């Protein structure tokens, strides 16, 4: 189902003209009202009148997360503070948080793009959306909330955690749509099984999962265990929260709502824009944002773009599901390794659960990667010999994929801590 056919199926030449127009107004506003951007543009010798269309985007400066932190909290506001109606921030676990300040117009855009997102999985007025994304400064909860309200669906703002209550509400309120992180959905499925609750009997038809990278194998696992259509959604606090992009029912990449968010993929080292199909860092320009707009924001997410037509009829460019983050990319003995690559391999193995952790250590100046994977009850009750054979088989598979030797350790069921939000996949013990 397409929420806004006017914009989501706009012919590409018209879309490009619209993007160019919107970029022009954005650059004008930023140059006049945000000293941070005026200084950056002046340093590059570029003036607003140099930007005549979307093709001129590359003349403009990139923006990094560190720069956003430097001007914390209000240094990127493009309107008076009294125009701001809501503020969200990132978690700030690794330094000062980054701030997203919304005008009433920004909230309206957020509701619109989230309505488009939820509609991709068929959410309509009659649906009951159990929103298990966290409410608060984190954007997941309210983003889904605004989108569901816009559609006219019923929202249950249960927020994250409290798994027993999640299951009770799924049953009692007959929720038809579930939203949470992908890892939490599997945790819910596991808890349901323990309570003897058959997910098939519940009637949840679609799930929208995001806020952490996940693999195609994990999708299959989720769809089998929860009996629903699992849709990958994408967004980040700096840009608007969720609502930047979403898969459609064809699950062949995420449609970027590019009338609002213009994507580029760059080479992480040189900053040069890469052609479609080449992997690099996703960069986004907020074409319509009023409160805290960003020019060419480096998301640190690794993906590539695909402009081939999609059977759903949407004309927007699609991004491949996020392959990893430039900051959670592990460099093991000089090889770039993303947790999602490892996940893809281990989840194909018989007898293991989708719960794993990567532990990196440095011994005698050599990096060692230990992959801890949970066994299911059945494998756990098998002979040691069989466990060892399984470990060796996973090691061989990982070597074939990554070209590095890893140590695989099967751990007993439930040994790996469960998360109610984003899963912690990597423990890096190296001190450099
Ligand atoms: Zn599509």
XYZ file of C-alpha atoms and ligand atoms in Angstrom:
433
model
C 0.000 0.000 0.000
C 1.314 3.437 -0.938
C 0.426 6.227 1.490
C 1.201 9.227 -0.717
C 1.118 8.298 -4.407
C 1.665 11.944 -5.489
C 5.135 12.027 -3.975
C 6.108 8.375 -3.693
C 5.553 7.679 -7.387
C 6.620 11.061 -8.759
C 8.447 10.690 -12.107
C 12.175 10.955 -11.487
C 12.734 14.138 -13.536
C 10.023 15.945 -11.571
C 11.449 14.603 -8.321
C 14.879 15.921 -9.266
C 13.497 19.368 -10.050
C 11.681 19.435 -6.702
C 14.842 18.370 -4.880
C 16.837 21.122 -6.580
C 14.261 23.751 -5.629
C 14.172 22.562 -2.030
C 17.975 22.447 -1.798
C 18.138 26.063 -3.036
C 15.797 27.300 -0.287
C 17.618 25.221 2.316
C 21.044 26.623 1.427
C 19.667 30.184 1.441
C 18.244 29.698 4.920
C 21.376 28.030 6.280
C 23.682 30.723 4.898
C 21.580 33.497 6.393
C 20.699 31.961 9.743
C 23.306 29.400 10.807
C 26.807 30.833 11.394
C 28.221 27.291 11.511
C 27.193 26.674 7.880
C 28.012 30.176 6.665
C 31.577 29.710 7.957
C 31.891 26.295 6.318
C 30.567 27.574 2.980
C 32.785 30.645 3.104
C 35.791 28.442 3.790
C 34.990 26.481 0.627
C 34.288 29.637 -1.349
C 30.721 28.647 -2.153
C 27.744 31.033 -2.044
C 24.021 30.227 -2.114
C 23.735 31.376 -5.766
C 26.247 28.676 -6.777
C 23.588 26.083 -5.982
C 21.277 25.960 -8.996
C 20.080 22.363 -8.755
C 20.601 19.069 -6.990
C 23.630 18.442 -9.252
C 25.446 21.188 -7.349
C 25.153 19.373 -4.033
C 28.743 18.145 -4.161
C 29.965 21.759 -3.942
C 28.588 21.932 -0.411
C 30.415 20.883 2.766
C 29.907 17.585 4.580
C 28.768 17.608 8.219
C 30.036 15.178 10.854
C 28.692 14.006 14.181
C 31.684 15.543 15.972
C 30.893 18.940 14.477
C 27.324 18.621 15.732
C 28.661 17.925 19.208
C 30.961 20.952 19.041
C 27.979 23.286 18.661
C 25.834 21.472 21.236
C 23.082 22.192 22.102
C 21.610 24.927 19.898
C 24.363 25.783 17.406
C 22.538 24.315 14.404
C 19.154 25.961 14.935
C 17.917 27.664 11.775
C 14.862 29.225 13.479
C 14.149 31.040 16.746
C 14.015 28.747 19.749
C 10.373 29.742 20.252
C 9.527 28.025 16.938
C 10.833 24.706 18.296
C 8.080 22.449 19.628
C 10.002 19.270 20.460
C 13.583 18.152 21.021
C 15.151 14.714 20.814
C 18.746 13.681 21.330
C 20.922 10.664 20.697
C 21.891 8.565 23.710
C 25.210 10.347 24.120
C 26.887 7.221 25.460
C 30.123 8.118 23.685
C 30.252 11.856 24.344
C 27.887 14.802 24.130
C 24.560 13.835 22.555
C 23.503 15.246 19.199
C 20.327 17.299 19.149
C 17.388 17.236 16.778
C 15.073 20.234 17.249
C 11.672 20.090 15.514
C 9.329 22.866 14.462
C 5.614 22.132 14.126
C 6.284 21.711 10.394
C 9.038 19.179 11.102
C 6.664 17.114 13.255
C 4.175 17.221 10.381
C 6.859 15.883 7.969
C 7.864 13.237 10.512
C 4.255 12.061 10.810
C 3.990 11.945 7.009
C 7.150 9.889 6.426
C 6.266 7.524 9.251
C 2.764 7.095 7.811
C 4.455 6.175 4.508
C 6.674 3.721 6.424
C 3.858 1.965 8.272
C 1.735 1.827 5.118
C 4.427 -0.214 3.315
C 3.494 -3.210 5.472
C -0.220 -2.596 4.965
C -0.958 -0.687 8.186
C -4.322 1.043 7.959
C -7.013 2.659 10.111
C -8.206 -0.651 11.478
C -4.850 -1.769 12.777
C -3.651 -1.894 16.355
C 0.000 -0.909 16.547
C 1.900 -2.236 19.547
C 4.768 0.211 19.697
C 7.597 -1.381 21.661
C 10.198 1.187 20.603
C 11.326 3.264 23.577
C 9.480 6.526 24.239
C 11.500 9.474 25.473
C 14.435 11.331 24.004
C 15.017 8.318 21.731
C 13.144 8.944 18.477
C 11.805 5.415 17.880
C 8.771 5.599 20.149
C 7.327 8.960 19.156
C 8.235 8.550 15.479
C 6.108 5.420 15.139
C 3.464 7.046 17.328
C 3.053 10.078 15.051
C 2.943 7.910 11.929
C 0.311 5.574 13.333
C -1.790 8.541 14.473
C -1.551 10.107 11.019
C -2.836 6.888 9.451
C -5.636 6.749 11.996
C -4.577 3.414 13.454
C -4.820 2.633 17.170
C -1.470 2.992 18.945
C -0.546 1.148 22.108
C 2.378 3.210 23.475
C 3.792 0.382 25.569
C 7.422 1.452 24.938
C 10.334 -0.985 25.292
C 10.826 -3.724 27.859
C 8.483 -5.463 30.289
C 8.263 -8.577 28.159
C 5.515 -10.316 30.129
C 3.241 -7.324 29.702
C 4.119 -7.113 25.994
C 2.897 -10.685 25.557
C -0.244 -10.127 27.614
C -1.123 -7.041 25.572
C -0.432 -8.810 22.275
C -3.027 -11.386 23.348
C -5.591 -9.206 25.104
C -5.655 -6.214 22.745
C -5.145 -8.327 19.617
C -2.379 -6.138 18.244
C -1.951 -6.529 14.484
C 1.320 -4.601 14.028
C 4.469 -4.799 16.136
C 7.309 -2.267 16.167
C 10.625 -2.747 18.011
C 14.279 -3.581 17.445
C 14.825 -6.842 15.516
C 16.762 -8.418 18.385
C 13.943 -7.644 20.807
C 11.384 -9.269 18.495
C 13.305 -12.536 18.779
C 13.494 -12.165 22.514
C 9.697 -11.738 22.554
C 9.296 -14.870 20.438
C 11.481 -16.820 22.832
C 9.521 -15.590 25.856
C 6.262 -16.502 24.102
C 7.480 -20.035 23.470
C 8.406 -20.424 27.123
C 4.941 -19.359 28.155
C 3.460 -21.859 25.730
C 2.011 -19.052 23.638
C 1.641 -19.781 19.930
C 2.550 -16.649 17.959
C 0.542 -18.039 15.046
C -2.668 -17.722 17.044
C -2.108 -14.013 17.709
C -2.743 -12.463 14.317
C 0.129 -9.972 14.210
C 0.463 -9.447 10.453
C 3.407 -7.091 10.150
C 6.409 -5.980 12.134
C 8.561 -2.882 11.569
C 12.050 -3.359 12.850
C 14.994 -0.986 12.976
C 17.507 0.972 15.069
C 20.203 -1.691 14.646
C 21.672 -3.500 11.618
C 20.264 -6.986 10.985
C 20.738 -9.603 8.308
C 18.525 -11.375 5.781
C 18.907 -14.620 7.740
C 17.682 -12.884 10.852
C 14.647 -11.686 8.914
C 13.776 -15.259 7.976
C 14.153 -16.295 11.584
C 11.863 -13.461 12.739
C 9.255 -14.183 10.069
C 9.189 -17.873 10.977
C 9.077 -17.400 14.717
C 6.627 -14.514 14.820
C 4.557 -15.369 11.729
C 4.515 -11.892 10.269
C 5.883 -9.800 7.418
C 9.125 -8.261 8.736
C 9.879 -4.811 7.309
C 13.254 -3.131 7.742
C 12.981 0.575 8.549
C 15.734 3.154 8.722
C 16.402 6.495 10.279
C 18.575 8.345 12.729
C 18.094 11.035 15.353
C 20.273 13.569 13.563
C 18.071 13.480 10.450
C 14.554 13.080 11.915
C 14.448 9.701 13.687
C 12.816 6.725 11.948
C 11.141 7.664 8.672
C 14.176 8.256 6.442
C 13.629 5.019 4.501
C 11.597 1.817 4.583
C 11.313 -1.428 2.686
C 8.150 -2.145 0.764
C 6.434 -5.544 0.676
C 9.002 -6.720 -1.914
C 11.786 -6.464 0.695
C 14.397 -5.588 -1.908
C 16.070 -2.567 -0.347
C 14.717 0.439 1.526
C 12.934 3.210 -0.376
C 14.390 6.533 0.738
C 11.786 9.284 1.111
C 14.004 11.433 -1.038
C 11.622 14.339 -1.513
C 12.646 15.103 2.106
C 16.007 13.351 2.557
C 18.512 13.422 -0.279
C 20.976 10.499 -0.169
C 24.539 10.182 -1.449
C 27.063 7.404 -0.841
C 30.665 8.486 -0.392
C 34.054 6.878 -0.096
C 34.814 7.041 3.658
C 38.429 7.997 3.086
C 38.293 10.494 0.216
C 34.775 11.868 0.747
C 34.101 11.505 -3.020
C 30.610 10.524 -4.156
C 30.452 6.909 -5.388
C 28.349 5.602 -8.273
C 25.175 3.574 -7.578
C 25.904 0.014 -6.495
C 29.208 0.828 -4.813
C 29.466 0.382 -1.072
C 30.316 3.374 1.047
C 29.054 5.718 3.739
C 25.523 7.064 3.443
C 25.289 10.872 3.491
C 21.953 12.665 3.852
C 20.802 16.233 3.259
C 17.539 17.226 4.959
C 15.782 19.056 2.121
C 12.716 20.240 4.038
C 13.767 20.416 7.658
C 13.228 23.765 9.417
C 14.454 23.392 13.021
C 17.925 21.886 12.709
C 18.544 21.106 9.022
C 21.740 19.357 7.968
C 23.801 19.546 4.805
C 25.394 16.296 3.659
C 25.403 14.588 7.042
C 27.758 11.611 7.321
C 25.600 8.876 8.875
C 28.458 6.381 9.436
C 26.149 3.717 7.992
C 27.552 1.557 5.207
C 25.270 0.771 2.269
C 24.846 1.261 -1.477
C 22.131 2.783 -3.653
C 19.946 1.132 -6.278
C 17.867 3.129 -8.770
C 16.407 0.149 -10.656
C 12.573 0.168 -10.802
C 10.720 -1.577 -7.971
C 7.597 -3.651 -8.684
C 5.695 -1.664 -6.016
C 5.634 1.416 -8.276
C 7.512 3.779 -5.987
C 10.051 5.773 -7.982
C 12.451 6.560 -5.147
C 16.005 5.308 -4.921
C 16.524 2.331 -2.620
C 19.360 1.741 -0.173
C 20.541 -1.755 0.595
C 19.885 -2.775 4.194
C 22.627 -1.252 6.349
C 25.674 -3.489 6.080
C 27.347 -2.078 9.158
C 28.576 1.146 10.661
C 31.890 2.775 10.064
C 32.203 2.899 13.849
C 31.234 -0.713 14.540
C 33.323 -2.025 11.794
C 35.986 -4.175 13.383
C 39.415 -4.254 11.876
C 40.819 -7.679 12.649
C 44.343 -8.177 11.427
C 43.780 -5.574 8.777
C 40.517 -7.057 7.514
C 37.276 -5.070 7.746
C 34.654 -7.146 9.526
C 31.048 -6.185 10.209
C 29.010 -7.984 12.875
C 26.221 -8.403 10.299
C 28.494 -10.567 8.100
C 29.130 -12.896 11.000
C 25.442 -12.985 11.865
C 24.620 -13.988 8.291
C 26.913 -17.004 8.611
C 26.048 -18.289 12.061
C 22.303 -18.052 11.659
C 22.431 -20.521 8.806
C 23.832 -23.186 11.108
C 21.550 -25.887 12.495
C 21.250 -25.948 16.286
C 22.203 -22.370 17.166
C 20.080 -19.459 18.317
C 20.157 -15.892 16.933
C 21.983 -14.673 20.044
C 25.683 -14.058 19.710
C 28.500 -11.854 20.848
C 31.886 -11.013 19.383
C 34.853 -10.649 21.689
C 38.040 -9.137 20.291
C 41.316 -9.380 22.132
C 44.925 -8.717 21.300
C 47.419 -11.405 22.276
C 51.104 -11.066 21.422
C 50.203 -8.164 19.131
C 47.783 -10.301 17.221
C 44.038 -9.679 17.100
C 41.876 -12.605 18.052
C 38.181 -12.766 17.415
C 36.046 -15.068 19.490
C 32.518 -15.641 18.299
C 30.216 -16.772 21.090
C 27.019 -18.351 19.850
C 24.163 -19.768 21.856
C 23.129 -23.376 21.276
C 19.515 -24.401 21.330
C 18.381 -26.925 23.965
C 18.635 -29.806 21.552
C 22.244 -29.226 20.557
C 23.085 -28.463 24.193
C 22.022 -32.000 25.155
C 24.224 -33.551 22.466
C 27.629 -35.119 22.990
C 30.731 -32.957 23.310
C 32.003 -34.429 20.056
C 29.047 -33.062 18.166
C 29.450 -29.642 19.749
C 33.089 -29.535 18.733
C 32.192 -30.549 15.228
C 29.623 -27.732 15.055
C 32.175 -25.191 16.299
C 34.661 -26.297 13.661
C 32.012 -26.150 10.956
C 31.129 -22.532 11.883
C 34.808 -21.573 11.994
C 35.275 -22.975 8.495
C 32.224 -21.089 7.208
C 33.443 -17.854 8.779
C 36.855 -18.340 7.245
C 35.289 -18.834 3.823
C 33.333 -15.581 4.200
C 35.749 -13.289 6.038
C 39.113 -14.775 5.229
C 40.234 -14.617 8.818
C 40.507 -17.306 11.465
C 38.083 -16.974 14.350
C 37.490 -19.023 17.437
C 33.902 -20.158 17.759
C 32.598 -20.976 21.201
C 29.162 -22.479 21.666
C 27.638 -21.295 24.908
C 24.676 -22.720 26.754
C 21.148 -21.484 26.131
C 20.468 -18.053 27.725
C 24.169 -17.392 28.397
C 24.197 -14.200 26.347
C 22.538 -11.206 27.976
C 19.273 -10.147 26.310
C 18.659 -6.547 25.453
C 15.332 -4.730 25.437
C 16.680 -2.140 23.061
C 19.716 -2.338 20.820
C 21.707 -5.535 21.220
C 25.337 -5.223 22.291
C 27.133 -7.442 19.800
C 30.773 -6.466 20.172
C 33.106 -6.466 23.151
C 36.420 -5.011 22.124
C 39.033 -5.653 24.804
C 41.940 -4.342 22.762
C 43.837 -1.409 24.207
C 45.612 0.391 21.433
Zn 9.214 -1.109 -3.636
